[in-house]
Coordinates of N, CA, C and O in Angstrom, one line a residue:
Q1 N 2.7 120.2 -30.1 CA 1.5 120.8 -30.6 C 1.7 120.8 -32.2 O 2.8 120.7 -32.7
V2 N 0.6 120.7 -32.9 CA 0.8 120.4 -34.4 C -0.4 121.4 -35.1 O -1.5 121.5 -34.6
Q3 N -0.2 122.1 -36.1 CA -0.9 122.9 -36.8 C -1.0 122.3 -38.1 O 0.0 121.9 -38.9
L4 N -2.3 122.2 -38.7 CA -2.5 121.5 -40.1 C -3.4 122.6 -40.8 O -4.4 123.1 -40.5
V5 N -3.0 122.4 -42.3 CA -3.7 123.3 -43.1 C -4.0 122.4 -44.5 O -3.0 122.0 -45.0
E6 N -5.3 122.3 -44.8 CA -5.4 121.6 -45.9 C -5.7 122.5 -47.3 O -6.1 123.7 -47.1
S7 N -5.5 121.8 -48.3 CA -5.6 122.8 -49.6 C -5.9 121.8 -50.6 O -5.7 120.6 -50.8
G8 N -6.5 122.2 -51.9 CA -6.8 121.3 -53.0 C -8.2 121.0 -53.3 O -8.5 120.3 -54.3
G9 N -9.1 121.2 -52.4 CA -10.6 121.0 -52.6 C -11.2 121.9 -53.8 O -10.5 122.7 -54.4
G10 N -12.3 121.3 -54.3 CA -12.9 122.1 -55.4 C -14.1 121.1 -55.8 O -14.6 120.3 -55.2
L11 N -14.5 121.8 -57.1 CA -15.8 121.1 -57.8 C -15.3 120.5 -59.0 O -14.5 121.2 -59.9
V12 N -15.5 119.2 -59.0 CA -15.2 118.3 -60.2 C -16.4 117.6 -60.7 O -17.2 117.2 -59.9
Q13 N -16.2 117.1 -62.2 CA -17.3 116.2 -62.4 C -16.9 114.8 -61.9 O -15.7 114.3 -61.8
A14 N -17.9 113.9 -62.0 CA -17.6 112.6 -61.7 C -16.6 111.9 -62.7 O -16.6 112.2 -63.8
G15 N -15.9 111.1 -62.3 CA -14.7 110.4 -63.0 C -13.4 111.1 -63.1 O -12.5 110.7 -63.6
N16 N -13.5 112.3 -62.7 CA -12.2 113.3 -62.6 C -11.4 113.1 -61.3 O -11.9 112.3 -60.5
S17 N -10.4 113.8 -61.2 CA -9.5 113.8 -60.0 C -9.4 115.0 -59.3 O -9.4 116.1 -60.0
L18 N -8.7 114.9 -58.1 CA -8.3 116.1 -57.3 C -7.3 115.5 -56.4 O -7.2 114.4 -56.0
R19 N -6.3 116.5 -56.0 CA -5.3 116.1 -55.2 C -5.4 117.2 -53.8 O -5.3 118.2 -54.2
L20 N -5.6 116.4 -52.7 CA -5.6 117.3 -51.5 C -4.1 117.3 -50.9 O -3.5 116.1 -50.8
T21 N -3.7 118.3 -50.3 CA -2.5 118.4 -49.5 C -2.8 118.9 -48.1 O -3.5 119.9 -47.8
C22 N -2.1 118.2 -47.2 CA -2.2 118.6 -45.8 C -0.8 119.1 -45.3 O 0.2 118.3 -45.4
T23 N -0.7 120.4 -45.2 CA 0.7 120.9 -44.7 C 0.7 121.2 -43.1 O -0.1 121.8 -42.7
G24 N 1.9 120.4 -42.6 CA 1.9 120.4 -41.1 C 2.9 121.3 -40.7 O 3.9 121.5 -41.2
S25 N 2.9 121.7 -39.4 CA 3.9 122.4 -38.7 C 3.7 122.1 -37.2 O 2.9 121.6 -36.7
G26 N 4.9 122.2 -36.5 CA 5.0 122.1 -35.0 C 5.9 120.8 -35.0 O 6.1 120.0 -35.8
Y27 N 6.4 120.7 -33.7 CA 7.6 119.7 -33.5 C 7.0 118.4 -33.6 O 7.9 117.5 -33.6
S28 N 5.9 118.1 -33.3 CA 5.4 116.7 -33.4 C 4.8 116.2 -34.8 O 4.5 115.0 -34.9
F29 N 4.9 117.0 -35.8 CA 4.3 116.5 -37.1 C 5.0 115.3 -37.7 O 4.4 114.5 -38.1
S30 N 6.3 115.5 -37.6 CA 7.1 114.5 -38.4 C 7.1 113.1 -37.7 O 7.2 112.1 -38.3
A31 N 6.6 113.1 -36.5 CA 6.4 112.0 -35.7 C 5.1 111.3 -35.4 O 4.8 110.3 -35.0
S32 N 4.2 112.1 -36.0 CA 2.8 111.7 -35.9 C 2.2 110.9 -37.1 O 2.5 111.2 -38.3
A33 N 1.4 110.0 -36.8 CA 0.6 109.3 -38.0 C -0.5 110.4 -38.4 O -1.0 111.1 -37.6
I34 N -0.9 110.4 -39.5 CA -1.5 111.5 -40.3 C -2.9 110.6 -41.0 O -2.7 109.8 -41.6
G35 N -4.1 111.2 -40.7 CA -5.2 110.6 -41.3 C -6.0 111.6 -42.0 O -5.9 112.9 -41.7
W36 N -6.8 111.2 -43.0 CA -7.8 111.9 -43.8 C -9.1 111.4 -43.4 O -9.4 110.1 -43.5
F37 N -9.9 112.3 -43.2 CA -11.4 112.1 -42.7 C -12.3 113.0 -43.6 O -11.8 113.9 -44.1
R38 N -13.4 112.4 -43.8 CA -14.4 113.2 -44.5 C -15.7 113.4 -43.7 O -16.3 112.4 -42.9
Q39 N -16.6 114.3 -43.9 CA -17.7 114.5 -43.2 C -18.7 115.4 -44.0 O -18.5 116.2 -44.7
T40 N -20.0 114.7 -43.9 CA -21.3 115.4 -44.3 C -22.1 115.9 -43.2 O -22.0 115.5 -42.0
P41 N -23.0 116.9 -43.4 CA -23.8 117.3 -42.5 C -24.5 116.3 -41.8 O -25.1 115.3 -42.3
G42 N -24.4 116.5 -40.4 CA -25.3 115.6 -39.6 C -24.5 114.1 -39.3 O -25.1 113.4 -38.6
K43 N -23.3 114.0 -39.7 CA -22.8 112.6 -39.7 C -21.4 112.9 -39.0 O -20.8 113.9 -38.8
Q44 N -20.9 111.7 -38.4 CA -19.6 111.8 -37.7 C -18.6 111.7 -38.8 O -18.9 111.3 -40.1
P45 N -17.4 112.3 -38.5 CA -16.2 112.1 -39.5 C -16.2 110.5 -39.8 O -16.1 109.7 -39.1
E46 N -15.8 110.3 -41.2 CA -15.7 109.1 -41.8 C -14.3 108.9 -42.1 O -13.6 109.7 -42.8
F47 N -13.5 107.8 -41.7 CA -12.2 107.6 -42.2 C -12.1 107.3 -43.7 O -13.0 106.7 -44.2
V48 N -11.1 107.9 -44.2 CA -10.6 107.8 -45.6 C -9.4 107.1 -45.8 O -9.5 106.0 -46.5
A49 N -8.4 107.7 -45.2 CA -7.0 107.0 -45.5 C -6.2 107.4 -44.4 O -6.4 108.6 -43.8
A50 N -5.0 106.8 -43.9 CA -4.0 107.2 -43.1 C -2.8 106.7 -43.4 O -2.5 105.8 -44.0
T51 N -1.6 107.5 -43.0 CA -0.3 107.0 -43.1 C 0.5 107.0 -41.8 O 0.1 107.9 -41.0
N52 N 1.4 106.1 -41.6 CA 2.3 106.2 -40.3 C 3.2 107.4 -40.4 O 3.2 108.1 -41.3
W53 N 4.1 107.3 -39.3 CA 4.9 108.6 -39.3 C 5.9 108.6 -40.3 O 6.4 109.7 -40.7
N54 N 6.3 107.5 -40.9 CA 7.5 107.2 -42.0 C 6.9 107.3 -43.3 O 7.6 107.3 -44.2
G55 N 5.5 107.1 -43.4 CA 4.9 107.0 -44.9 C 5.1 105.5 -45.5 O 4.6 105.4 -46.6
D56 N 5.5 104.6 -44.6 CA 5.7 103.4 -45.3 C 4.6 102.3 -45.0 O 4.5 101.2 -45.4
I57 N 3.6 102.9 -44.2 CA 2.5 102.1 -43.7 C 1.4 102.8 -44.0 O 1.1 103.9 -43.4
V58 N 0.3 102.4 -44.9 CA -0.8 103.0 -45.2 C -2.1 102.2 -45.0 O -1.9 101.1 -45.0
D59 N -3.1 102.8 -44.9 CA -4.4 102.1 -44.8 C -5.6 103.0 -45.5 O -5.5 104.2 -45.4
Y60 N -6.6 102.2 -46.0 CA -7.7 103.0 -46.6 C -8.9 102.3 -46.3 O -9.1 101.2 -46.0
A61 N -10.1 103.3 -46.4 CA -11.3 102.7 -46.2 C -11.7 102.0 -47.5 O -11.2 102.1 -48.5
E62 N -12.5 101.0 -47.2 CA -13.0 100.0 -48.5 C -13.6 100.7 -49.6 O -13.2 100.6 -50.8
V63 N -14.2 102.0 -49.2 CA -15.0 102.5 -50.4 C -14.1 103.5 -51.2 O -14.5 103.9 -52.2
V64 N -13.0 103.7 -50.8 CA -11.9 104.4 -51.6 C -10.8 103.5 -52.2 O -10.0 104.0 -52.9
Q65 N -10.6 102.4 -51.5 CA -9.4 101.5 -52.0 C -9.3 101.4 -53.4 O -10.4 101.1 -54.1
G66 N -8.4 101.6 -53.9 CA -8.1 101.4 -55.6 C -8.3 102.8 -56.2 O -8.0 102.8 -57.3
R67 N -9.0 103.7 -55.5 CA -9.4 105.1 -56.1 C -8.4 106.2 -55.6 O -7.9 107.4 -56.3
F68 N -8.1 106.1 -54.4 CA -7.5 107.2 -53.4 C -6.1 106.6 -53.1 O -5.8 105.5 -52.8
T69 N -5.2 107.5 -53.0 CA -3.6 107.2 -52.8 C -3.2 108.2 -51.8 O -3.2 109.4 -52.2
I70 N -2.8 107.8 -50.6 CA -2.2 108.5 -49.6 C -0.6 108.6 -49.7 O 0.0 107.5 -49.9
S71 N 0.0 109.8 -49.5 CA 1.5 109.7 -49.6 C 2.0 110.9 -48.7 O 1.3 111.8 -48.4
R72 N 3.4 110.6 -48.3 CA 4.0 111.7 -47.2 C 5.2 112.0 -47.8 O 6.0 111.2 -48.3
D73 N 5.5 113.2 -47.7 CA 6.7 114.0 -48.0 C 7.3 114.6 -46.8 O 6.9 115.6 -46.4
K74 N 8.3 113.6 -46.1 CA 8.7 114.2 -44.7 C 9.5 115.6 -45.1 O 9.6 116.3 -44.1
A75 N 10.3 115.6 -45.9 CA 10.9 117.0 -46.3 C 10.2 118.1 -46.5 O 10.7 119.3 -46.0
E76 N 9.0 118.0 -47.1 CA 8.2 119.2 -47.0 C 7.1 119.2 -46.1 O 6.3 120.3 -46.0
N77 N 7.1 118.3 -45.2 CA 6.0 118.3 -44.1 C 4.6 118.3 -44.7 O 3.8 119.0 -44.1
T78 N 4.4 117.5 -45.7 CA 3.1 117.3 -46.2 C 2.5 115.9 -46.5 O 3.3 115.1 -46.4
V79 N 1.4 115.6 -46.5 CA 0.7 114.5 -46.6 C -0.6 114.7 -47.5 O -1.4 115.6 -47.5
S80 N -0.2 114.1 -48.9 CA -1.4 114.4 -49.9 C -2.3 113.1 -49.9 O -1.8 112.0 -49.7
L81 N -3.5 113.6 -50.6 CA -4.5 112.4 -50.9 C -4.8 112.6 -52.3 O -5.4 113.7 -52.7
Q82 N -4.4 111.7 -53.3 CA -4.6 111.8 -54.6 C -6.1 111.2 -54.9 O -6.1 109.7 -54.3
M83 N -6.9 111.7 -55.2 CA -8.3 111.1 -55.4 C -8.7 110.9 -57.0 O -8.9 112.2 -57.6
D84 N -8.7 109.7 -57.4 CA -9.0 109.5 -58.9 C -10.4 108.9 -58.9 O -11.1 108.4 -58.0
N85 N -11.0 108.9 -60.2 CA -12.3 108.4 -60.4 C -13.2 108.8 -59.5 O -14.0 107.9 -58.8
L86 N -13.4 109.9 -59.2 CA -14.2 110.5 -58.0 C -15.9 110.3 -58.4 O -16.1 110.2 -59.6
K87 N -16.6 110.0 -57.3 CA -17.9 109.8 -57.4 C -18.5 110.8 -56.7 O -18.3 111.4 -55.8
P88 N -20.0 111.1 -57.0 CA -20.8 111.9 -56.4 C -20.9 111.7 -54.9 O -20.9 112.5 -54.1
E89 N -20.9 110.5 -54.3 CA -20.9 109.9 -53.1 C -19.7 110.3 -52.3 O -19.6 110.3 -51.0
D90 N -18.6 111.0 -53.1 CA -17.2 111.3 -52.2 C -17.5 112.8 -51.8 O -16.6 113.3 -51.2
T91 N -18.5 113.5 -52.3 CA -18.7 114.8 -51.8 C -18.8 115.0 -50.4 O -19.6 114.2 -49.6
A92 N -17.9 115.8 -49.7 CA -17.8 116.0 -48.2 C -16.8 117.0 -48.1 O -16.3 117.4 -48.8
V93 N -16.6 117.5 -46.7 CA -15.7 118.3 -46.3 C -14.6 117.2 -45.8 O -14.6 116.5 -45.0
Y94 N -13.3 117.4 -46.4 CA -12.2 116.6 -46.2 C -11.3 117.2 -45.1 O -10.8 118.4 -45.4
S95 N -10.9 116.6 -44.1 CA -9.9 117.2 -43.1 C -8.8 116.1 -42.8 O -9.0 115.0 -42.9
C96 N -7.5 116.7 -42.6 CA -6.5 115.9 -42.3 C -6.5 116.1 -40.7 O -6.7 117.0 -40.2
A97 N -5.9 115.1 -40.2 CA -5.7 115.0 -38.6 C -4.5 114.4 -38.1 O -3.9 113.3 -38.9
A98 N -4.0 114.8 -37.0 CA -2.7 114.2 -36.6 C -2.9 113.3 -35.2 O -3.6 114.0 -34.4
R99 N -2.2 112.4 -35.1 CA -2.2 111.6 -33.8 C -1.1 112.0 -32.8 O 0.0 112.5 -33.4
E100 N -1.4 111.7 -31.7 CA -0.1 111.8 -30.6 C 0.5 110.4 -30.6 O 0.1 109.6 -29.8
G101 N 1.2 109.9 -31.8 CA 1.6 108.8 -31.9 C 2.1 108.5 -33.3 O 1.5 109.1 -34.3
E102 N 2.8 107.3 -33.5 CA 3.2 107.2 -34.9 C 2.6 106.1 -35.6 O 2.8 105.9 -36.8
H103 N 1.7 105.5 -35.1 CA 0.9 104.5 -35.7 C -0.5 104.9 -36.1 O -1.2 105.8 -35.5
I104 N -0.9 104.1 -37.1 CA -2.3 104.4 -37.8 C -3.3 104.3 -36.8 O -3.5 103.2 -36.1
A105 N -4.6 104.9 -36.9 CA -5.7 104.8 -36.4 C -7.0 105.1 -37.4 O -6.6 105.9 -38.2
T106 N -7.9 104.3 -37.3 CA -9.0 104.5 -38.4 C -10.2 105.2 -37.6 O -11.3 105.1 -38.3
F107 N -10.2 105.5 -36.4 CA -11.3 106.2 -35.7 C -11.0 107.7 -35.4 O -9.7 108.0 -35.1
H108 N -11.9 108.5 -35.7 CA -11.6 110.1 -35.5 C -11.1 110.4 -34.2 O -10.4 111.3 -34.1
R109 N -11.7 109.6 -33.1 CA -11.4 110.1 -31.8 C -9.9 109.7 -31.6 O -9.4 110.0 -30.4
G110 N -9.3 108.8 -32.4 CA -7.7 108.7 -32.1 C -6.9 109.9 -32.5 O -5.6 109.5 -32.4
Y111 N -7.3 110.9 -33.0 CA -6.5 112.1 -33.5 C -7.0 113.2 -32.7 O -7.9 113.5 -32.3
R112 N -5.8 113.9 -32.5 CA -5.8 114.9 -31.5 C -5.9 116.4 -32.2 O -6.8 117.3 -31.9
W113 N -5.1 116.6 -33.3 CA -5.0 117.9 -33.9 C -5.8 117.8 -35.3 O -5.5 116.9 -35.9
W114 N -6.6 118.9 -35.6 CA -7.4 118.8 -36.9 C -7.1 120.0 -37.6 O -6.9 121.1 -37.1
G115 N -7.2 120.0 -39.1 CA -7.2 121.0 -39.9 C -8.6 121.7 -39.9 O -9.4 121.0 -39.4
Q116 N -8.9 122.7 -40.8 CA -10.0 123.4 -40.7 C -11.0 122.7 -41.9 O -12.2 122.9 -41.8
G117 N -10.4 121.8 -42.8 CA -11.1 121.0 -43.8 C -11.3 121.9 -45.0 O -11.0 123.1 -45.1
T118 N -11.4 121.1 -46.0 CA -11.7 121.7 -47.5 C -12.8 121.0 -48.2 O -12.9 119.7 -48.0
Q119 N -13.5 121.6 -48.9 CA -14.8 121.0 -49.5 C -14.4 120.4 -50.8 O -13.6 121.0 -51.6
V120 N -15.0 119.3 -51.0 CA -14.9 118.4 -52.3 C -16.4 118.4 -52.6 O -17.0 117.7 -51.9
T121 N -16.7 118.7 -53.9 CA -17.9 118.4 -54.3 C -17.7 117.7 -55.8 O -17.0 118.3 -56.8
V122 N -18.6 116.7 -55.9 CA -18.3 115.9 -57.1 C -19.8 115.9 -57.8 O -20.8 115.5 -57.3
S123 N -19.8 116.5 -58.9 CA -21.2 116.5 -59.7 C -21.2 115.4 -60.8 O -20.3 114.8 -61.1
T124 N -22.5 115.1 -61.2 CA -22.9 114.0 -62.1 C -22.8 114.6 -63.3 O -22.6 115.7 -63.7

């Protein structure tokens, strides 16, 4: 079992930065790949970024490549998403999710455990 809690969302102007943190607990967290997804009303969760169990393999959606950075702190049981040069189209509820397995997946159905999500709003 894995429990996930996101923090760090908020309202920012376009061009600014936010850092989201996913704090995990449970015996499987350290062995799980972790992904960040975002969702807007009426749409399926959209893949943003993911890291493998060890933090040495990462993947990004093309729309955030070069602006977002995912990192993992195994000592602190956290996975962070640094979001720079934010755009209004980045506005969404951002959630972290954990897989039953150590390898990355880019589809939301590949993740078993989910946090409650945190709102990110980017104004013009």
